[in-house]
mmCIF file of C-alpha atoms in Angstrom:
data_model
loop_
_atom_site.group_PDB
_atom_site.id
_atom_site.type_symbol
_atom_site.label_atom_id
_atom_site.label_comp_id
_atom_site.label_asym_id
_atom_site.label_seq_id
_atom_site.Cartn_x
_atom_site.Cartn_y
_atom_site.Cartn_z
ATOM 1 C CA UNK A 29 61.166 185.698 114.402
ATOM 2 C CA UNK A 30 57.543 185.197 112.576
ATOM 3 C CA UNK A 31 55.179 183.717 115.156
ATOM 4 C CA UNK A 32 54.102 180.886 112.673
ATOM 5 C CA UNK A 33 58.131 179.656 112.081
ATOM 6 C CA UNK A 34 58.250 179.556 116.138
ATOM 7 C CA UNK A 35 54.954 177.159 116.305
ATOM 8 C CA UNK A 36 56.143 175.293 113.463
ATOM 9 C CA UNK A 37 59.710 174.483 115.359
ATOM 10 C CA UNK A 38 57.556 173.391 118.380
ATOM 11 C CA UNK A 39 56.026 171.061 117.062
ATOM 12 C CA UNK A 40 58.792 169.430 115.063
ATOM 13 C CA UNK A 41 60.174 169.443 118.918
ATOM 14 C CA UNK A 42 57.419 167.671 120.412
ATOM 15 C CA UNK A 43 57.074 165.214 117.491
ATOM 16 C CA UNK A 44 57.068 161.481 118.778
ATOM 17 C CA UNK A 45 58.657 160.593 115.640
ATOM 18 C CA UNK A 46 61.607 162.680 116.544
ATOM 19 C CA UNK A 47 62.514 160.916 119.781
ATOM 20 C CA UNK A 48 65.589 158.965 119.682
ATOM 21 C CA UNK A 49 63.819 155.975 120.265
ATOM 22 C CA UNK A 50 61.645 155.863 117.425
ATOM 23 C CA UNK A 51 64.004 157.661 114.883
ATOM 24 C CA UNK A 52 65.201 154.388 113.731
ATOM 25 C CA UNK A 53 61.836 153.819 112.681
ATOM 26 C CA UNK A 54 62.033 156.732 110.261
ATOM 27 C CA UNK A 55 66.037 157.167 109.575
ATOM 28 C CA UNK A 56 67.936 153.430 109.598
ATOM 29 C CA UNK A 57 71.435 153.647 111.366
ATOM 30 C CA UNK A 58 74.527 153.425 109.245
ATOM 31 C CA UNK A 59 75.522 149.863 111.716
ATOM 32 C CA UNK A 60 72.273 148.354 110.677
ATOM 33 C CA UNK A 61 73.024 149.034 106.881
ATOM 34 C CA UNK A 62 76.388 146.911 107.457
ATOM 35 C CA UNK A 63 74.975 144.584 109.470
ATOM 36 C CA UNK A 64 72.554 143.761 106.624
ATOM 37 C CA UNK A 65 74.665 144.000 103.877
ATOM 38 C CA UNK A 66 77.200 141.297 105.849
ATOM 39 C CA UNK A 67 73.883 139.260 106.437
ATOM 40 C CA UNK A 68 73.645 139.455 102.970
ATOM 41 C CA UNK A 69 76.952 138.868 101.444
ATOM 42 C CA UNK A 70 76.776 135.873 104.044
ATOM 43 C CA UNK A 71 73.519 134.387 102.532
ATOM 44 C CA UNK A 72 75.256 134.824 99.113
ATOM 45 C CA UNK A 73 78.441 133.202 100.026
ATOM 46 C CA UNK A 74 76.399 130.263 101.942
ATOM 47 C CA UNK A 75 74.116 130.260 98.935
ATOM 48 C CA UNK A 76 77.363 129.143 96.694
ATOM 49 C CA UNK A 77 78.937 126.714 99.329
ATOM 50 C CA UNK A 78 75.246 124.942 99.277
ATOM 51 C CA UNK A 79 75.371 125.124 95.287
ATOM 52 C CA UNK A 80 79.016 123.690 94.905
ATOM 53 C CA UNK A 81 78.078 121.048 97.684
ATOM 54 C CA UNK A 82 75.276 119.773 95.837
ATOM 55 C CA UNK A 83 76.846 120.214 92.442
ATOM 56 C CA UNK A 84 80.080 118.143 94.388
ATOM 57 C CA UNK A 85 76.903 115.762 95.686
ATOM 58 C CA UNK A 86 75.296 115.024 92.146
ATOM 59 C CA UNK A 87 78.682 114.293 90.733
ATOM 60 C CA UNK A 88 79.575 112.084 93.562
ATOM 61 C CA UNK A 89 75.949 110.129 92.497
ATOM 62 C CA UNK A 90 76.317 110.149 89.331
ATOM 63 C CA UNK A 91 79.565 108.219 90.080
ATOM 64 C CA UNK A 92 78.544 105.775 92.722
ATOM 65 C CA UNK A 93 76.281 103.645 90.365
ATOM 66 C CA UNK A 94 78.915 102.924 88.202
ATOM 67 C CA UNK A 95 81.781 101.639 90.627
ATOM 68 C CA UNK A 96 78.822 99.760 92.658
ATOM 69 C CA UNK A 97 77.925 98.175 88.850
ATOM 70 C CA UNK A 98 81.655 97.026 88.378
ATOM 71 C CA UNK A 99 82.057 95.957 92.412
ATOM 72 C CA UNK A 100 78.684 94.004 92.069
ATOM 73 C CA UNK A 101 78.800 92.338 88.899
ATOM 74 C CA UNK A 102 82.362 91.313 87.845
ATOM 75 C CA UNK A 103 83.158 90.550 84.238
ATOM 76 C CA UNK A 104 82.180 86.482 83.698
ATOM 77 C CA UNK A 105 85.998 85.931 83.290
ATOM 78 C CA UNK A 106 86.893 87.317 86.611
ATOM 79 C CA UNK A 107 84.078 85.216 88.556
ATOM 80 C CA UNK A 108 85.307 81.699 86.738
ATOM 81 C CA UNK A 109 88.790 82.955 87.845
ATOM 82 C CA UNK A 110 88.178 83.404 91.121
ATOM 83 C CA UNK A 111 85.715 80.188 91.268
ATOM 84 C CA UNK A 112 88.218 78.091 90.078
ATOM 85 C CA UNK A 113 91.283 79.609 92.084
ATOM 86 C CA UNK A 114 89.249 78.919 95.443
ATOM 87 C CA UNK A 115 88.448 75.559 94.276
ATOM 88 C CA UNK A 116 91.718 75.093 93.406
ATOM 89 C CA UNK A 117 92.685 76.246 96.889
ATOM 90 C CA UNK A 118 90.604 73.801 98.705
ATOM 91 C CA UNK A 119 91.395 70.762 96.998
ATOM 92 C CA UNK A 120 95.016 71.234 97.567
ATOM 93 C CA UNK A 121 94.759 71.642 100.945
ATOM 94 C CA UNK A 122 92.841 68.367 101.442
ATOM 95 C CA UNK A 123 95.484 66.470 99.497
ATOM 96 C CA UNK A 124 97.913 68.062 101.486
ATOM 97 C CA UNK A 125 98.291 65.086 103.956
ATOM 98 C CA UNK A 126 101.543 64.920 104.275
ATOM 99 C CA UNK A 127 101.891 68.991 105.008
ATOM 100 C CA UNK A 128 103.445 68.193 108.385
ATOM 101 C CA UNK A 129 103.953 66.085 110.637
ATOM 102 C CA UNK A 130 100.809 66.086 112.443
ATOM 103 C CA UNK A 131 98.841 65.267 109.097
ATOM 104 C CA UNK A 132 96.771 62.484 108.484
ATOM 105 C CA UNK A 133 99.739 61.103 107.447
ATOM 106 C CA UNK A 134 102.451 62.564 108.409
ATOM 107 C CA UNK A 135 104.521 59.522 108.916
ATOM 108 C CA UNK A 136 104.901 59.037 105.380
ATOM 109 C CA UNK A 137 105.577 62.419 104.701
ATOM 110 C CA UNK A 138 109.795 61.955 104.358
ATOM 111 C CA UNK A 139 109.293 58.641 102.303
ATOM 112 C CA UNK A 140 106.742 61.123 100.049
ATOM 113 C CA UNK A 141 109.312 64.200 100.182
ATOM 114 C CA UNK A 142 111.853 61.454 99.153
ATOM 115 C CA UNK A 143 110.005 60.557 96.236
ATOM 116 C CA UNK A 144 109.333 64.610 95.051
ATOM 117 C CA UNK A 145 113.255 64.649 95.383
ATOM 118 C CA UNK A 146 113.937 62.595 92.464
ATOM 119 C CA UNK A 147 112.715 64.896 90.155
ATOM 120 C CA UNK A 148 115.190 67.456 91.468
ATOM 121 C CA UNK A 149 117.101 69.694 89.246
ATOM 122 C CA UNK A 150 120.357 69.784 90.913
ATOM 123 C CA UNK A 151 120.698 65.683 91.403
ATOM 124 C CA UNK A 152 119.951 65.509 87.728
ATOM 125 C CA UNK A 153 122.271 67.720 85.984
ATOM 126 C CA UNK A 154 124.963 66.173 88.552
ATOM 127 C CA UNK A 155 124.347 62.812 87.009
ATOM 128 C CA UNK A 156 123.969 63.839 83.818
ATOM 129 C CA UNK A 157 127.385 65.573 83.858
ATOM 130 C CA UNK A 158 128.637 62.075 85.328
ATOM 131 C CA UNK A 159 127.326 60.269 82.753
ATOM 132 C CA UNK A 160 128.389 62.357 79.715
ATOM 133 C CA UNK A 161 132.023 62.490 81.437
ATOM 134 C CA UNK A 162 132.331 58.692 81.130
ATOM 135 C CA UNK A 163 130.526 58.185 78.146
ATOM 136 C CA UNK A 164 132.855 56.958 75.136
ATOM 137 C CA UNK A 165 129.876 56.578 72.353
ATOM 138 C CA UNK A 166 129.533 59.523 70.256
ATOM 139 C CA UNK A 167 125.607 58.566 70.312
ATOM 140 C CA UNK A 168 125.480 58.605 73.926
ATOM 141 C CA UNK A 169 127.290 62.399 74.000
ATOM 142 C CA UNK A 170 124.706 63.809 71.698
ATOM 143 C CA UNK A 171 121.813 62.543 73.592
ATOM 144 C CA UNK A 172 123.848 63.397 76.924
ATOM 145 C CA UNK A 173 124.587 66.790 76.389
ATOM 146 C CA UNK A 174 121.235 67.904 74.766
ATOM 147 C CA UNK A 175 119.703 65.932 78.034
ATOM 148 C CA UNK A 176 121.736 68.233 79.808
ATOM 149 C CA UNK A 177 120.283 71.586 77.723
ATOM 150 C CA UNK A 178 116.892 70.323 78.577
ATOM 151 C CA UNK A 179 117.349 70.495 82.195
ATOM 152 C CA UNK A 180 119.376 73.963 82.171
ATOM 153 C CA UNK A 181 116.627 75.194 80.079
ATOM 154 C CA UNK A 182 113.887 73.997 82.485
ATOM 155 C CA UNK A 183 115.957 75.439 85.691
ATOM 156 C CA UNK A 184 115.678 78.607 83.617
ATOM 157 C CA UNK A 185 112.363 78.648 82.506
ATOM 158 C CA UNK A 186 110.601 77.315 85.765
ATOM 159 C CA UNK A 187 112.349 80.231 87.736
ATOM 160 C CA UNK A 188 111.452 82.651 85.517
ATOM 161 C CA UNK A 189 107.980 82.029 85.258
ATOM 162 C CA UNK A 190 107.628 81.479 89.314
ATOM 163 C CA UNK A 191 109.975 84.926 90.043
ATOM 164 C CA UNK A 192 107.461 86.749 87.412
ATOM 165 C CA UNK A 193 104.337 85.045 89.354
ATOM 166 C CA UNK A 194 105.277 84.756 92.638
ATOM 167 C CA UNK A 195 102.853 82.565 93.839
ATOM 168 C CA UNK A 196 102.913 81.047 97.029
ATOM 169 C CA UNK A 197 101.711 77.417 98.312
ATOM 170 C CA UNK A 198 98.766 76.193 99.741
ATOM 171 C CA UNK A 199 100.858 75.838 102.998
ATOM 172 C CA UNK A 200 103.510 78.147 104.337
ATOM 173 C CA UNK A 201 107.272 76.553 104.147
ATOM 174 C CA UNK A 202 110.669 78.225 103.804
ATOM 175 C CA UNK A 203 112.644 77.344 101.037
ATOM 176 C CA UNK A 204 115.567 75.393 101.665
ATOM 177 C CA UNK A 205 118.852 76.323 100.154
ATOM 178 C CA UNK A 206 118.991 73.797 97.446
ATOM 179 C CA UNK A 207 115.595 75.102 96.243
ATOM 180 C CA UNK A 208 117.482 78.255 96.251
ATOM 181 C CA UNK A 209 119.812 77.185 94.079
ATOM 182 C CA UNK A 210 117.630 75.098 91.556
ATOM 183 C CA UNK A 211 115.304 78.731 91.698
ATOM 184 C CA UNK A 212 112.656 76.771 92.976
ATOM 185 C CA UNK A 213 111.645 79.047 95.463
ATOM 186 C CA UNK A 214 107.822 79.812 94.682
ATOM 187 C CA UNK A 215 104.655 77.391 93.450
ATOM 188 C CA UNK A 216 103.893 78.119 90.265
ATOM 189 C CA UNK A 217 104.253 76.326 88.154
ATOM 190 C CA UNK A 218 106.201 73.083 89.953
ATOM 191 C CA UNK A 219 109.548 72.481 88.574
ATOM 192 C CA UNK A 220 109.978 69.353 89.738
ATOM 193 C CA UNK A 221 106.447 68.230 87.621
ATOM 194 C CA UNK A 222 107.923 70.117 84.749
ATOM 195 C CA UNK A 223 111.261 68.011 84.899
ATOM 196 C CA UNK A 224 109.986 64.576 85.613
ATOM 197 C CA UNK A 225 107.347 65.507 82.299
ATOM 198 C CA UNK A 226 110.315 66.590 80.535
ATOM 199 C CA UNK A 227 112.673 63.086 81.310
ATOM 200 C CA UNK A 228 109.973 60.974 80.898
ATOM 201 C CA UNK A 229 108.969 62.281 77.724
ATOM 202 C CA UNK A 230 113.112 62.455 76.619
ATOM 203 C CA UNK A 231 113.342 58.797 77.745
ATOM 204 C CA UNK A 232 111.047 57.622 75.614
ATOM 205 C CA UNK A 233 112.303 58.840 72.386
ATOM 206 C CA UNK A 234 115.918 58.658 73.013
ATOM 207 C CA UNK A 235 116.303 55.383 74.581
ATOM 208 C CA UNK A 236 114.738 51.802 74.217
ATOM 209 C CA UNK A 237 112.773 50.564 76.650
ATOM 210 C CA UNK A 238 110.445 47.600 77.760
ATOM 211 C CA UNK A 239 106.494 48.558 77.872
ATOM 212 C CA UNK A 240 107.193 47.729 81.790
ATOM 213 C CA UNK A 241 110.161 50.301 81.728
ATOM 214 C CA UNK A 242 107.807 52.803 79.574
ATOM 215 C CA UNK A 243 104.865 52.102 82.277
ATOM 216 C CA UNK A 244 107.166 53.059 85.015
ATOM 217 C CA UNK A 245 108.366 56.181 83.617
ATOM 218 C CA UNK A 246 105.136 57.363 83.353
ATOM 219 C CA UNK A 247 103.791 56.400 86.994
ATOM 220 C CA UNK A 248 107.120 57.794 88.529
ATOM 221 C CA UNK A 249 106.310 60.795 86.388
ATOM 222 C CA UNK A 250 102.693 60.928 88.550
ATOM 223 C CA UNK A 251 104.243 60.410 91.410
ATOM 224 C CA UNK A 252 106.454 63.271 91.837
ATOM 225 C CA UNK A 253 103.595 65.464 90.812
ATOM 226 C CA UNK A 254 101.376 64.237 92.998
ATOM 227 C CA UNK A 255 104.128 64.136 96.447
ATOM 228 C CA UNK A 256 104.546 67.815 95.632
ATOM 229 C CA UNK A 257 100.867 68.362 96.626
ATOM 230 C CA UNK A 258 100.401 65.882 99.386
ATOM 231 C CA UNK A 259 103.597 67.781 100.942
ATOM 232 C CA UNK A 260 101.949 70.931 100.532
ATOM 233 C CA UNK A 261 104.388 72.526 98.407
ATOM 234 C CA UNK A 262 102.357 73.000 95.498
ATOM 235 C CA UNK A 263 98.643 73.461 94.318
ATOM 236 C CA UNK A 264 97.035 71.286 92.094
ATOM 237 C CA UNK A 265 97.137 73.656 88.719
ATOM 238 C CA UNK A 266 100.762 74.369 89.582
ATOM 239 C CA UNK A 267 101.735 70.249 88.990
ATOM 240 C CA UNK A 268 99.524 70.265 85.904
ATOM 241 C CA UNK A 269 100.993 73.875 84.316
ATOM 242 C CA UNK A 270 104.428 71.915 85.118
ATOM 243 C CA UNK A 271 103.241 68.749 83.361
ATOM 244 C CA UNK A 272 102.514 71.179 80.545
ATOM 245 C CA UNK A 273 105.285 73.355 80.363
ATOM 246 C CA UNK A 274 108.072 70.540 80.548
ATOM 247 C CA UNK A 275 106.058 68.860 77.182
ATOM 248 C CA UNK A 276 106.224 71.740 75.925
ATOM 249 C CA UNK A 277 109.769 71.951 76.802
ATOM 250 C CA UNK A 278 110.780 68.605 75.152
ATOM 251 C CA UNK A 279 109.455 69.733 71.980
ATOM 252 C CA UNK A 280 111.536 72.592 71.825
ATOM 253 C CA UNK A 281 114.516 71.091 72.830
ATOM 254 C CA UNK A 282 113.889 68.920 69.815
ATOM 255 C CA UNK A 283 113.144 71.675 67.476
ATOM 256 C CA UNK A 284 116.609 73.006 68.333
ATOM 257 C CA UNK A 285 118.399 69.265 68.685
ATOM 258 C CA UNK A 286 122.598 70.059 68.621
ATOM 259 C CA UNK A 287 123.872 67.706 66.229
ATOM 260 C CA UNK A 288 126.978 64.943 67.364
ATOM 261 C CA UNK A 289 129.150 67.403 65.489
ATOM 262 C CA UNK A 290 128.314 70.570 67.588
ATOM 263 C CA UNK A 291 128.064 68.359 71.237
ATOM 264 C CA UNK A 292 131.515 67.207 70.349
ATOM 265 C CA UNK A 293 132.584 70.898 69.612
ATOM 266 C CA UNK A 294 131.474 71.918 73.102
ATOM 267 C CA UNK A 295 132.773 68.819 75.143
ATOM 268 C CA UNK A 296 136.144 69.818 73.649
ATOM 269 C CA UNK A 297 135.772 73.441 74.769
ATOM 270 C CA UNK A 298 134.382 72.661 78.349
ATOM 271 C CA UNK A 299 137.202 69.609 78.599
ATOM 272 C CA UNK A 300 134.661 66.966 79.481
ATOM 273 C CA UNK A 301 135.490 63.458 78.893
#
């Protein structure tokens, strides 16, 4: 071996870069490569999860605004709505005196329930079918028996209207079973309003009366409004949408009036008289 090849491998052996410990100064290690490129692919992948989370954020803000616009400023409608529903609320359950029997007056409350009571659908029909059963005029069976459609239409109509609004009372009460039956079960609007509005308003068309009879009809016709609130059954809009919907009521009834010739057709088939 050439004497300069033999100096030349002793000093690549005594080279401190060639010791172990330094080599990775000079060579990187194959587990350092990996270790990087996992650092990286990390950094990439957290670089993406911080990119969709702030994409996620900025669509999440440029939400917010717009439910926190329609939470904090309601359309105008749905503020009078509300105003006048809570206003409603109260009132009602001030005139609710007679709610129970530890009311401000609470003693009165079955003479005021006994008063509501006469605008009842089932003690109305019964006496109208009484009535047109011993009625012999063929005048007083054609008022009689379109009375009688009146009051099966506002049965029908009242229930309808509360089953499709299910509204409940200022005051919490089970309905008894004749409610049940009249489908008078919920408190809007008040049936028994709606009827007494609908008599009153058939009375005075269909039969003749004294001013003092005429005066009467009309206060009884308050008065069975009004018991339904002091009671507690009812809320004040609930007597006045009654009020309203048995006028309107009477006016249909007379739109579709059943002539003396048809109500003597269906006494016949039903066998009354």
């Amino acid at each position: 071996m050439p004497a300069h090849q033999s100096r030349s491998r002793l000093r690549e052996r005594n080279s401190v870069l060639n010791r172990p410990e330094f080599i990775s100064l000079t060579q990187p290690m194959q587990g350092n490569q990996d270790n990087r490129g996992f650092s990286r692919r990390q950094s990439g992948q957290y670089g993406q999860n911080q990119q969709s989370n702030d994409s996620a954020k900025e669509k999440d803000s440029s939400q917010l605004p717009e439910q926190d616009c329609m939470q904090l400023n309601p359309s105008f409608k749905g503020i009078a709505l509300n105003s006048l529903l809570a206003i409603d609320l109260c009132m009602s359950k001030r005139l609710g005196v007679c709610a129970s029997t530890s009311s401000t007056w609470g003693t009165a409350r079955p003479m005021v329930k006994l008063i509501g009571v006469t605008g009842h659908g089932i003690p109305w029909i019964g006496g109208t079918l009484y009535c047109l059963a011993r009625s012999t005029s063929l005048a007083g069976q054609e008022v009689l028996v379109n009375l009688l459609l009146a009051l099966v239409l506002d049965i029908l109509t009242v229930g309808g209207i509360q089953k499709l609004m299910k509204r409940k009372g200022p005051f919490e009460f089970t309905p008894s079973w004749i409610d049940r039956i009249a489908m008078d079960t919920y408190a809007f609007p008040a049936g028994m309003a709606s009827r007494a509005a609908l008599i009153t308003k058939f009375f005075l068309n269909h039969l003749v009366l004294a001013v003092p009879l005429r005066i009467l009809l009309y206060l009884w016709a308050f008065f069975v409004g009004a018991s339904r609130v002091m009671v507690g059954r009812h809320h004040l809009t609930d007597v006045f949408c009654g009020f309203v919907i048995g006028y309107m009521q009477f006016h249909l009834v007379e739109a579709i009036w059943l002539s003396s010739h048809t109500c003597q057709v269906l006494i016949s088939i039903c066998n009354i008289g």
